[in-house]
Short mmCIF file of C-alpha atoms in Angstrom, two decimals:
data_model
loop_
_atom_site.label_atom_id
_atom_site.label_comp_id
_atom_site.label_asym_id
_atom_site.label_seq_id
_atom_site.Cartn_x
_atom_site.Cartn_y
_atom_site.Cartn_z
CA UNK A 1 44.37 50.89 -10.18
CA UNK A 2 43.37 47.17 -9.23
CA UNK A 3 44.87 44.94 -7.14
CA UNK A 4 43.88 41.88 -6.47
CA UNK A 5 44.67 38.32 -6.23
CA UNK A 6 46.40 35.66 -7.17
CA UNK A 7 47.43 33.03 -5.45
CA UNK A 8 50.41 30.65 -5.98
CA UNK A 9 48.93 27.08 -4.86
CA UNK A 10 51.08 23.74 -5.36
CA UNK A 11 50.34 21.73 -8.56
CA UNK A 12 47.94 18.46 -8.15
CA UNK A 13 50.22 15.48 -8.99
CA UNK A 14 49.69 13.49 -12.32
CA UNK A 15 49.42 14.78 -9.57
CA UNK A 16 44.75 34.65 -5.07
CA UNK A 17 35.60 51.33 -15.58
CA UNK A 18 32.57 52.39 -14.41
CA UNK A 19 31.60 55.38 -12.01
CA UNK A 20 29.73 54.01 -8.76
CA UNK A 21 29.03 55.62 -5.66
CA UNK A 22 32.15 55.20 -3.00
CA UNK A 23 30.79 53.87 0.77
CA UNK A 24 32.94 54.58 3.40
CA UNK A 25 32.61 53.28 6.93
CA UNK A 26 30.89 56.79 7.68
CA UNK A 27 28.15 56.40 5.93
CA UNK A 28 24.88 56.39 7.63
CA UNK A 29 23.17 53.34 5.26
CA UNK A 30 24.67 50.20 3.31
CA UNK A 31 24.13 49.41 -0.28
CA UNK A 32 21.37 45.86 -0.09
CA UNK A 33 23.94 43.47 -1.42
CA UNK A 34 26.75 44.78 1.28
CA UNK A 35 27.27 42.65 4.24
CA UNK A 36 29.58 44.64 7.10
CA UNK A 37 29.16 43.63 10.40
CA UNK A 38 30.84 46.53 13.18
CA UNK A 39 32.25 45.90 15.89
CA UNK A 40 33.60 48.49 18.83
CA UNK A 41 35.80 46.17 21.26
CA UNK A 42 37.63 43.80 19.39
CA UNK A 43 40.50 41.43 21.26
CA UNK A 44 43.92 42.51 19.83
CA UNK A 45 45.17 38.82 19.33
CA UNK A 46 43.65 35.90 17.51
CA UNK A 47 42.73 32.77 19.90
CA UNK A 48 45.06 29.65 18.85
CA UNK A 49 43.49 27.22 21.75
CA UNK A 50 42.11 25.32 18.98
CA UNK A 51 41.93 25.93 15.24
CA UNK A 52 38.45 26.46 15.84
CA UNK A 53 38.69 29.16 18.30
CA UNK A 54 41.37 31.00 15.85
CA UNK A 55 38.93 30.80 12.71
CA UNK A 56 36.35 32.33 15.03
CA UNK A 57 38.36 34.99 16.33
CA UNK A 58 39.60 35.66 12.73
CA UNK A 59 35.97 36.62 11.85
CA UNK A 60 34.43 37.87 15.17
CA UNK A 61 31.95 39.35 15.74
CA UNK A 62 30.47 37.51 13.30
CA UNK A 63 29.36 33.93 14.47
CA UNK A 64 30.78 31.03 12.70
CA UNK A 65 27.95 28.76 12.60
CA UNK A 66 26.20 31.66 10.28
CA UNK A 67 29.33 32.38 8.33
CA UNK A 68 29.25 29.09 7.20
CA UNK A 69 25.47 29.03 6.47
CA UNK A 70 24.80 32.55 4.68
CA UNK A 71 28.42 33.51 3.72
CA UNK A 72 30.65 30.75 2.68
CA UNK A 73 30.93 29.79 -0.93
CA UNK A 74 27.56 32.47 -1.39
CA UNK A 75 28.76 36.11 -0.96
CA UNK A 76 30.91 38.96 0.17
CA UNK A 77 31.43 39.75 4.10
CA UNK A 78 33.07 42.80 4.98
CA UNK A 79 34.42 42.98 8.81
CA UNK A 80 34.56 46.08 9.69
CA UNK A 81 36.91 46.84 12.51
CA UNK A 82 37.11 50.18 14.78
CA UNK A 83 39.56 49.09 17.67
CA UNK A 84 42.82 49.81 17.54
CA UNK A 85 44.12 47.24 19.09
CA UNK A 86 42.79 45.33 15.88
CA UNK A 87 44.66 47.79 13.21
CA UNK A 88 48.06 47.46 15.64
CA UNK A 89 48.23 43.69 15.32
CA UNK A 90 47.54 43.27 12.22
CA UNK A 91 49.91 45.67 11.16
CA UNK A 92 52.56 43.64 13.32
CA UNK A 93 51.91 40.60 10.75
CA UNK A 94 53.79 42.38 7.98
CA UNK A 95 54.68 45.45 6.62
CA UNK A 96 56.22 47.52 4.22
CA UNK A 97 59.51 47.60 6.42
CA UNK A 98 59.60 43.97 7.12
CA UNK A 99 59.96 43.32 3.16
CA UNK A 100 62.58 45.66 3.31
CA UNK A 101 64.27 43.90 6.28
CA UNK A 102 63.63 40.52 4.34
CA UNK A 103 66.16 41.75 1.19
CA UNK A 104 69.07 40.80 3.09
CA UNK A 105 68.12 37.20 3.18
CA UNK A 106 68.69 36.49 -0.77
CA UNK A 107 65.15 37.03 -2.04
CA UNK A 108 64.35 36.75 -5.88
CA UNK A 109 61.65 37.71 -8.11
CA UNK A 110 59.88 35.47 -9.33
CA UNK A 111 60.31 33.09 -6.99
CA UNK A 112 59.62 35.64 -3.72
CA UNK A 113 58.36 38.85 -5.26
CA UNK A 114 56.55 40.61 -8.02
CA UNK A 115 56.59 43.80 -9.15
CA UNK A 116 53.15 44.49 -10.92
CA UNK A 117 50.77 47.10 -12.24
CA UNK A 118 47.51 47.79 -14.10
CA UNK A 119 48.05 49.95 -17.24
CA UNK A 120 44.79 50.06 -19.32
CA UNK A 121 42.90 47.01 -18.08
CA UNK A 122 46.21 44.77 -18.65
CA UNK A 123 49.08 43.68 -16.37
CA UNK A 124 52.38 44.64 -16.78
CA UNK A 125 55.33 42.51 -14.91
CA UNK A 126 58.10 45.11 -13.84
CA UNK A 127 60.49 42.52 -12.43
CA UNK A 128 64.10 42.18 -12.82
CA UNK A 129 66.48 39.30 -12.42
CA UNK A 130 68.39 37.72 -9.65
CA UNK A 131 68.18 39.15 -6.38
CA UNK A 132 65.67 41.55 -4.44
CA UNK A 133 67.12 44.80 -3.16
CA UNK A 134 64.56 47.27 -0.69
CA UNK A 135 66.34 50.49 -2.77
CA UNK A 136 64.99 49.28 -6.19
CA UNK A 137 61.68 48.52 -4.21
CA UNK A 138 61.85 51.50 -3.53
CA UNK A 139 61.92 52.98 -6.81
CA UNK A 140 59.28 50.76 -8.01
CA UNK A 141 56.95 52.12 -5.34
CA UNK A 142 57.44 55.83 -5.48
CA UNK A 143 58.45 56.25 -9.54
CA UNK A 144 56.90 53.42 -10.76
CA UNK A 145 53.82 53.14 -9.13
CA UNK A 146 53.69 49.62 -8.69
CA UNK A 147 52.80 47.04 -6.77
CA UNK A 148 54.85 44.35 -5.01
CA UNK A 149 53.70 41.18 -4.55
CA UNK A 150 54.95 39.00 -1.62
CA UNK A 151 54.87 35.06 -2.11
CA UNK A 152 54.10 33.40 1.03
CA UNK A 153 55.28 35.43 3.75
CA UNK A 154 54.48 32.52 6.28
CA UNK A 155 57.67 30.92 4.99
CA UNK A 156 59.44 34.06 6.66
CA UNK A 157 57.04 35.25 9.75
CA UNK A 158 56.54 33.26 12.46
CA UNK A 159 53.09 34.44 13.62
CA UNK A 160 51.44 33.95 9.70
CA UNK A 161 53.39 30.27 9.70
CA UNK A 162 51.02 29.83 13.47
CA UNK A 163 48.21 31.54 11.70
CA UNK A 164 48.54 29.24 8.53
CA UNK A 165 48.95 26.32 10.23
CA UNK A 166 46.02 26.53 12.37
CA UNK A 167 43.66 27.08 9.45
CA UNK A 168 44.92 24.40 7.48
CA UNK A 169 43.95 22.40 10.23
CA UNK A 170 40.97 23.55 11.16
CA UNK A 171 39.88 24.01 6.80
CA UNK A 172 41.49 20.08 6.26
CA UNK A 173 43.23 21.71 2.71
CA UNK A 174 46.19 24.36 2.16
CA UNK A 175 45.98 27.69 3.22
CA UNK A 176 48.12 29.91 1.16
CA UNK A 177 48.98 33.64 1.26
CA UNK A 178 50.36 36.57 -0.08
CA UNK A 179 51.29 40.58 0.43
CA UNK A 180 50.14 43.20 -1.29
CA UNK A 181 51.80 46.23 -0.62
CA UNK A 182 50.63 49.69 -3.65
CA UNK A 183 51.17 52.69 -3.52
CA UNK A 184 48.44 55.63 -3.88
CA UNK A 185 46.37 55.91 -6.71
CA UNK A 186 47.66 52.75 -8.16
CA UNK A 187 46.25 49.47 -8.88
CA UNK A 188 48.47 46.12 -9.42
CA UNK A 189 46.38 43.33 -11.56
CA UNK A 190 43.20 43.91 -13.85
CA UNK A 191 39.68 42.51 -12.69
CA UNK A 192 39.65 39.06 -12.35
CA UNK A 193 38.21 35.82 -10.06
CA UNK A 194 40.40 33.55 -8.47
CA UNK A 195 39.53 29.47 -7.82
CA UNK A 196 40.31 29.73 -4.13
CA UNK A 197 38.07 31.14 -1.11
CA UNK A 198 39.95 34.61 -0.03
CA UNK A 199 40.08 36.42 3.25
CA UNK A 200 41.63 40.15 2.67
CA UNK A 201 43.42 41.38 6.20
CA UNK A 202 44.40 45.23 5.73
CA UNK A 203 47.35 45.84 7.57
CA UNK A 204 48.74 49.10 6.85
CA UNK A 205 46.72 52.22 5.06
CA UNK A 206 43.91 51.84 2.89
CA UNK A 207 42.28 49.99 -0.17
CA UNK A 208 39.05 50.38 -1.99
CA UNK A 209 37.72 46.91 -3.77
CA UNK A 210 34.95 47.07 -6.31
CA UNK A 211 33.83 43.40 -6.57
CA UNK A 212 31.12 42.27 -9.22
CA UNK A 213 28.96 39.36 -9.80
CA UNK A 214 30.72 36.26 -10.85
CA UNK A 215 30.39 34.97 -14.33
CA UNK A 216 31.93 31.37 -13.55
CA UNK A 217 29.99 30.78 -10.19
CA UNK A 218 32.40 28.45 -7.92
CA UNK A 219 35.00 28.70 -10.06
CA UNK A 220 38.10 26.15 -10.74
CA UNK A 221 40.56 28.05 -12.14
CA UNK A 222 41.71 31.63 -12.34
CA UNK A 223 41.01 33.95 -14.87
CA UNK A 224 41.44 37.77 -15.91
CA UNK A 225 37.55 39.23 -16.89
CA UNK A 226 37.55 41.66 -19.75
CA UNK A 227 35.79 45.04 -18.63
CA UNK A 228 33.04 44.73 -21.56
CA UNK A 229 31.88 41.25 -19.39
CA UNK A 230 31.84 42.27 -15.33
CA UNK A 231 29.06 45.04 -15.64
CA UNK A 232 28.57 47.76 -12.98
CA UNK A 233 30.50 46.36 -9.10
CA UNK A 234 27.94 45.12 -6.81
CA UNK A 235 30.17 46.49 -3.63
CA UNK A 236 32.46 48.93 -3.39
CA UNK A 237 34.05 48.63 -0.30
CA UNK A 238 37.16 50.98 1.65
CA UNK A 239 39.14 48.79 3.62
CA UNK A 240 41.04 50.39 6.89
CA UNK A 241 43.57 48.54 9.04
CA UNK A 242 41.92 46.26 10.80
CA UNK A 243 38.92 45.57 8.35
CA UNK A 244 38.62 41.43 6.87
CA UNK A 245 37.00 41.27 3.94
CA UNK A 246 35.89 37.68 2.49
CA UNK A 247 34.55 36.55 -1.11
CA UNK A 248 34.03 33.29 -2.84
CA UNK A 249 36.25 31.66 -5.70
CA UNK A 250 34.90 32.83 -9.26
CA UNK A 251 33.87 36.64 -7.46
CA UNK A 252 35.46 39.14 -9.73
CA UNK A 253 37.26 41.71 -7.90
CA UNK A 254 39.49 44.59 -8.72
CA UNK A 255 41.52 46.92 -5.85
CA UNK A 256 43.36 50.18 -5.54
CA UNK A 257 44.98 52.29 -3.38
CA UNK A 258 43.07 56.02 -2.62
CA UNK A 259 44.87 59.00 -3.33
CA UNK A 260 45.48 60.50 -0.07
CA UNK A 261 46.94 57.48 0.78
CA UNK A 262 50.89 56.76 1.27
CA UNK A 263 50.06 53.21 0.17
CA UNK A 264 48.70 49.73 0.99
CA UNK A 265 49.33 46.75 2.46
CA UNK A 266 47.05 43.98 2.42
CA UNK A 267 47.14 40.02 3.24
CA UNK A 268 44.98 37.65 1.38
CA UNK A 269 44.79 34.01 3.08
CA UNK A 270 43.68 31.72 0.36
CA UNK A 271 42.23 27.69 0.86
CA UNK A 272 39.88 25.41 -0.64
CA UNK A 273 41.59 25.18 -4.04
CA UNK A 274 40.85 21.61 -6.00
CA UNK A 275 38.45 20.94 -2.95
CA UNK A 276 35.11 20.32 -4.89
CA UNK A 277 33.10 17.06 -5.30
CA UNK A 278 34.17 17.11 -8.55
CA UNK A 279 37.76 17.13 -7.22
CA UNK A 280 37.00 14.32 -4.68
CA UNK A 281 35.37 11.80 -7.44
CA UNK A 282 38.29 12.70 -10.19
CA UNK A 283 40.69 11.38 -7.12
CA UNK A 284 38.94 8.29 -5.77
CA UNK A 285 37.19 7.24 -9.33
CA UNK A 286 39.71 5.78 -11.45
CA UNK A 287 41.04 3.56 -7.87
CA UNK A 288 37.38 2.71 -7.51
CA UNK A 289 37.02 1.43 -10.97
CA UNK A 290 39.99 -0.51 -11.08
CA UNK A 291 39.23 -2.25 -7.64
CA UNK A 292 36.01 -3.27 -9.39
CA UNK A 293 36.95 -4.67 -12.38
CA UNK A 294 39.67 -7.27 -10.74
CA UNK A 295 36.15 -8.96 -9.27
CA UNK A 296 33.75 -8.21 -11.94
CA UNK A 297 34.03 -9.94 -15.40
CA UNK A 298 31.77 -7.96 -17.28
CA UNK A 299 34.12 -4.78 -16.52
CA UNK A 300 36.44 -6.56 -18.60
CA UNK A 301 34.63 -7.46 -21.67
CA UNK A 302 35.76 -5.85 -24.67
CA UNK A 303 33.98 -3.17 -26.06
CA UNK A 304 31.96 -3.76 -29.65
CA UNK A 305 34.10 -3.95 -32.37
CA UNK A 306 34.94 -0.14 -34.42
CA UNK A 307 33.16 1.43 -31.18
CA UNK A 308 36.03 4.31 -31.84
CA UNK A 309 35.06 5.40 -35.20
CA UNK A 310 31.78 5.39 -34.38
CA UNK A 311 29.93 2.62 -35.94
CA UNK A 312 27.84 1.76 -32.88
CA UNK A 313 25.02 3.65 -31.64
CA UNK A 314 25.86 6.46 -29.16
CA UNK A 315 22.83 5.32 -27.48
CA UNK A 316 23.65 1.99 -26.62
CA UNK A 317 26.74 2.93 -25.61
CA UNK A 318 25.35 5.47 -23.26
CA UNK A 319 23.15 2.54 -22.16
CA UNK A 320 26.21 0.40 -20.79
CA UNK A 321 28.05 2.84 -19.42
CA UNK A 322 25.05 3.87 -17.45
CA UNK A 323 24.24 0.73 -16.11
CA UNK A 324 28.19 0.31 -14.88
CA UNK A 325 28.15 3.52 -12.91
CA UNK A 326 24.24 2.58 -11.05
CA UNK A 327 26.03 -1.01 -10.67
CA UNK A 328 29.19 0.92 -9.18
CA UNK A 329 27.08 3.28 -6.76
CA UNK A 330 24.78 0.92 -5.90
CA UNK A 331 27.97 -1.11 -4.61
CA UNK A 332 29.72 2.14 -2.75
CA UNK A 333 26.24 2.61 -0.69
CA UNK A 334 26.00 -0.44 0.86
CA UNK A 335 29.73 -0.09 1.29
CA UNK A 336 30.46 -3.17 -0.82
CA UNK A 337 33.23 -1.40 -2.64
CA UNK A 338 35.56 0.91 -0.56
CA UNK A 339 36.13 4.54 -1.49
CA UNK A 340 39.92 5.94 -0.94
CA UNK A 341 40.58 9.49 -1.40
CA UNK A 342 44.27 8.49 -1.83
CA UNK A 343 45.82 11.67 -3.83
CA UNK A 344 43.59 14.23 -2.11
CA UNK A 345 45.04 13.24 0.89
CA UNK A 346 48.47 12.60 0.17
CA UNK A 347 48.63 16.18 -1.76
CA UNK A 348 47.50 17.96 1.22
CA UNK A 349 49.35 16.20 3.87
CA UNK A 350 52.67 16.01 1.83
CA UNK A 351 52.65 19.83 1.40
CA UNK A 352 51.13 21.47 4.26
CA UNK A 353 52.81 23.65 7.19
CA UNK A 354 54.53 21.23 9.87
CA UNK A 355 53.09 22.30 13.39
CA UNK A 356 53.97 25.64 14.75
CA UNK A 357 55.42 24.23 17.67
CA UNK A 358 58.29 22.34 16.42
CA UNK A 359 60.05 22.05 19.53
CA UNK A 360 57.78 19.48 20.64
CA UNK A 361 58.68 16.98 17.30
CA UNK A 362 60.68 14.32 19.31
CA UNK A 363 59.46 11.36 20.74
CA UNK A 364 58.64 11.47 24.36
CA UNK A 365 61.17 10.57 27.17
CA UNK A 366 59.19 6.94 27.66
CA UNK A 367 59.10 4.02 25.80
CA UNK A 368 55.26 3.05 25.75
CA UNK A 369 54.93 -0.55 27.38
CA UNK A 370 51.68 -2.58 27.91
CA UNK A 371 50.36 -1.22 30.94
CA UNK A 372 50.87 2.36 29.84
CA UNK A 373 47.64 5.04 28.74
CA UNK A 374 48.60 6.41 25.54
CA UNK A 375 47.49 9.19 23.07
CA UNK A 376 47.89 10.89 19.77
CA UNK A 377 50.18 13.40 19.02
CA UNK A 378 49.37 16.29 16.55
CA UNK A 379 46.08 14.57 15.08
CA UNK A 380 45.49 17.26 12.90
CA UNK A 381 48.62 16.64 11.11
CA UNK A 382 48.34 12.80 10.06
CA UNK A 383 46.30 10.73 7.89
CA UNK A 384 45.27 7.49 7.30
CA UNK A 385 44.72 5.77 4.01
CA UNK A 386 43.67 2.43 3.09
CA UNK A 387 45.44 1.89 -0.45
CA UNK A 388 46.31 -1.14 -2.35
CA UNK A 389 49.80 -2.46 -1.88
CA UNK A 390 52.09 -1.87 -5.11
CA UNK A 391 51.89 -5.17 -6.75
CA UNK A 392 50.74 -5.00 -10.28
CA UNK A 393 48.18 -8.14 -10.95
CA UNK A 394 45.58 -9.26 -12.24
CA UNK A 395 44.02 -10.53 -8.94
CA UNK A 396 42.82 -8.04 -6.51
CA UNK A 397 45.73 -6.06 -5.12
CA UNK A 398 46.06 -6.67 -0.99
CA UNK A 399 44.86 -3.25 0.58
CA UNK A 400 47.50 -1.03 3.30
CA UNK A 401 47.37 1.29 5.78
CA UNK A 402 49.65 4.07 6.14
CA UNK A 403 49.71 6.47 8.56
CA UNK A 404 51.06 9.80 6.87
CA UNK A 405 52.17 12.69 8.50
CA UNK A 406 53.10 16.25 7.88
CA UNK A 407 55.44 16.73 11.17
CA UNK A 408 58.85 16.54 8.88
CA UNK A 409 57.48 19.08 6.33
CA UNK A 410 59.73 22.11 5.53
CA UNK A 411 58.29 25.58 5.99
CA UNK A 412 60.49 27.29 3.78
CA UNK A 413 59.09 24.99 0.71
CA UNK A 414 55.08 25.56 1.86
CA UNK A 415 52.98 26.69 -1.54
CA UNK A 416 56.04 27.35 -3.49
CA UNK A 417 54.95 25.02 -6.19
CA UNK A 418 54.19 21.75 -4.52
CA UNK A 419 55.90 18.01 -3.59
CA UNK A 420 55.43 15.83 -6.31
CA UNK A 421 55.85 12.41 -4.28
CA UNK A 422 54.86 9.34 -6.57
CA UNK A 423 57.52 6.97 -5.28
CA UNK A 424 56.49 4.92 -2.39
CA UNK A 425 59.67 4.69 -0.89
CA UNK A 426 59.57 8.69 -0.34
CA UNK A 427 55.91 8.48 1.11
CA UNK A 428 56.96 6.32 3.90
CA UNK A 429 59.80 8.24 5.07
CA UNK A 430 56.63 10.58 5.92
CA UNK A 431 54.74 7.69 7.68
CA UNK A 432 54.33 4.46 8.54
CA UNK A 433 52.86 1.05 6.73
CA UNK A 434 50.56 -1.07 8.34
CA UNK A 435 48.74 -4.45 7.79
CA UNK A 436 44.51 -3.73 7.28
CA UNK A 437 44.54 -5.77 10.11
CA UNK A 438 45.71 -2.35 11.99
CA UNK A 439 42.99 -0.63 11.04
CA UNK A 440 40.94 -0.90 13.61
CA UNK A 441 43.25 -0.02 15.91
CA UNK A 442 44.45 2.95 14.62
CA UNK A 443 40.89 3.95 14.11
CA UNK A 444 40.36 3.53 17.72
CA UNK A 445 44.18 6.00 18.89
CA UNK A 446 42.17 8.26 16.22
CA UNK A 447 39.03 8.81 18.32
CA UNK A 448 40.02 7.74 22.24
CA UNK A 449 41.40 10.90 23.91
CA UNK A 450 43.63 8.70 25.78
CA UNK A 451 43.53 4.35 25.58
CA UNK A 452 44.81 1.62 27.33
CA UNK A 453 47.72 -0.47 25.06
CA UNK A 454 46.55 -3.40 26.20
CA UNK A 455 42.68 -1.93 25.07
CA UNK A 456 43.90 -1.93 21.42
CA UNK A 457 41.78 -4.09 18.79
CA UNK A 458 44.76 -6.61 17.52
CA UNK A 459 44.98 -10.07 18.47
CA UNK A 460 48.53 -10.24 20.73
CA UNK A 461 50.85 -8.29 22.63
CA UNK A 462 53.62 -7.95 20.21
CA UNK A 463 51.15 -6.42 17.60
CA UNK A 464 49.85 -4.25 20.37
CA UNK A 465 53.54 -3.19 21.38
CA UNK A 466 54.71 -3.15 17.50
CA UNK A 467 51.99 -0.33 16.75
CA UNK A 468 52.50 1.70 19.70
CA UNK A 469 56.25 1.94 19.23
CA UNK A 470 56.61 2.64 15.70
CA UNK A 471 53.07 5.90 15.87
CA UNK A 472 56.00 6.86 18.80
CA UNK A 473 59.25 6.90 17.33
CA UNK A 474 57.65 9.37 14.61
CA UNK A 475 56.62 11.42 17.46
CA UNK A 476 53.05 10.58 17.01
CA UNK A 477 52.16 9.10 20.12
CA UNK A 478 52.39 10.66 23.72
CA UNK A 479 53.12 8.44 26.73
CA UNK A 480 50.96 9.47 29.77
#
């Protein structure tokens, strides 16, 4: 059986058989290629002080600094966890009786839940229409031997939304996740590689993972691997409650439950999907290009005549084109020409988690005045974007700020397909517009941990006051 993953992630706007030997946690030595770090004290909670200390204690004992050096984006890393203080709380994240529990709030398939399983190397979708109930779950489970795939359970448990919410903060894109609950001696989905970075939590029972070398290194998209392609698994790993186990985008994995085993529950946390160089000059190129050719003339030259059915030489072509883009870099090093990762931005703050601690999302009692310190609220949830204003000319469009912010987000829509907002009108009622003037000053809120009004880089009072009041009444600025 083979379960594995695959992750629902928001759309960009137009913008998760071969015999090897089995290692267990008992044995006495480690295949080369397998990375497993022990550990025999482990804290039963996660740290959310900062999201840096909850990444950390996501992935203790192993040191951040070299998870991010030897592991990230390179290979495999199984955690291997003995305390079980470890097994207990992760098991209180979710399990098989909380889905049950969860039927009774109107859940569908499709939309909430899948019902899969791996017959001969190919999935089969078992799901039904309409509503979820736990008896047919049931059935699915014990007759069926299937496995049922939860859609973003943060949308539903309050300690996966803190979780979530942290990470996305502390990995500046979406974290997504799902549940993976399979009975023994079954497997859900065929061998395949996912574009997103995964981190496996077992919560309840066990599950063995063979994972194999990647044939699409870094990969962008996902994609099931025919068994004639992955050759022999370069780890085969059992996962216990309490273990983490972490692999690239592109690594080709496959999962099932053991026999012996009642069945499995797993969480995969998924990020860094569509966050790629690549991704970043496909967002800020075509703005870039357009900025340039309102001020340079030779951008808007015409072409040679019949260049599209090819009757000039390729190489010439080649030639000019070249000579744009060295023009165009040359330009963005000396910082000449701006570079505004407008979409990238707006995609990720427009459909991340709101903060965890929603209580605090009003404005504070006091109205900030002149002689008042002042700070930033929730940092890690707003933006700022220098874009061009919406007039369509031929003259250089005036550039914006605006200050976006995530605060008024809904939790129950987070990775369930994505917020298409293209309309201005509905980006500002998540934010605020500002003159580039304000830049400056923002910039300055952005860093200080705490500043003066009066301190603030504009050139009067009212502009002072006029910034201060409108970052509070979004509940974006704190009064000391």
């Amino acid at each position: 059986m083979r379960v594995s993953i695959e992750i629902k992630m928001p759309k960009k706007r137009k913008a998760l058989t071969k015999t090897v030997k089995r290692w267990s946690s008992d044995d006495e030595q480690l295949p080369p290629k397998l990375s497993r770090v022990k550990q025999s004290e482990m804290p039963p909670l996660l740290c959310f002080d900062s999201p840096v200390s909850l990444f950390e204690s996501l992935i203790q004992p192993m040191d951040r600094e070299v998870f991010f050096r030897e592991y990230w984006e390179k290979k495999p890393l199984h955690l291997q966890r003995s305390d079980s203080s470890t097994a207990s709380y992760y098991q209180s994240l979710f399990q098989l009786s909380d889905l049950y529990s969860l039927c009774s709030q109107g859940m569908e398939y499709y939309r909430d839940v899948n019902v899969v399983r791996c017959t001969n190397g190919k999935k089969e979708v078992l799901n039904k229409e309409g509503q979820v109930k736990s008896s047919v779950l049931t059935k699915y489970l014990s007759q069926n031997k299937a496995t049922i795939q939860f859609h973003q359970p943060q949308r539903f448990k309050d300690e996966l939304w803190r979780i979530q919410e942290k990470l996305e903060c502390f990995f500046g894109a979406l974290v997504g996740s799902n549940v993976y609950i399979t009975p023994q001696e079954s497997q859900g989905l065929p061998a395949h590689y996912d574009d997103v970075e995964v981190f496996i939590l077992q919560l309840e029972g066990q599950k063995q993972w063979l994972l194999y070398t990647p044939t699409v290194p870094l990969a962008a998209e996902y994609s099931v691997e025919s068994g004639d392609r992955i050759g022999s698994p370069t780890h085969d790993i059992i996962l216990k409650a309490g273990d983490l186990l972490y692999f690239p985008r592109g690594t080709i994995h496959q999962a099932k439950t053991p026999a012996g085993v009642d069945h499995s529950t797993h969480l995969t946390l998924s990020t860094y999907q569509r966050m790629s160089w690549g991704d970043m000059l496909l967002d800020v190129f075509p703005s870039l290009l357009c900025d340039s050719s309102k001020t340079d003339i030779s951008l808007r030259e015409g072409m040679p005549r019949r260049l599209l059915l090819g009757s000039s030489e390729d190489l010439d072509t080649s030639r000019r084109l070249a000579s744009v883009l060295r023009s165009l870099a040359d330009e963005m090093e000396t910082g000449k020409l701006g570079v505004h990762s407008t979409h990238m931005k707006r995609d990720f703050i427009m459909n991340r988690l709101p903060p965890y601690s929603q209580q605090l999302l009003t404005p504070s009692q006091r109205i900030p005045a002149m002689e008042d310190m002042v700070c930033l609220r929730f940092k890690d949830h707003m933006v700022i974007t220098v874009e061009p204003s919406q007039e369509r000319t031929d003259e250089a469009p005036e550039l914006v700020v605006l200050v976006l912010h995530s605060l008024k987000n809904q939790r129950e829509s987070h990775m369930m397909g994505g917020l298409c907002v293209e309309e201005e009108e509905r980006d500002i009622s998540r934010g605020l517009k500002f003159p580039l003037s304000h830049l400056q000053a923002l910039r300055q809120l952005q860093k200080a941990e705490h500043l003066a009004v009066a301190q603030l880089q504009l050139p009067t009072d009212e502009a002072k006051l006029n910034l201060v009041l409108a970052l509070w009444s979004e509940s974006l600025l704190h009064v000391l």
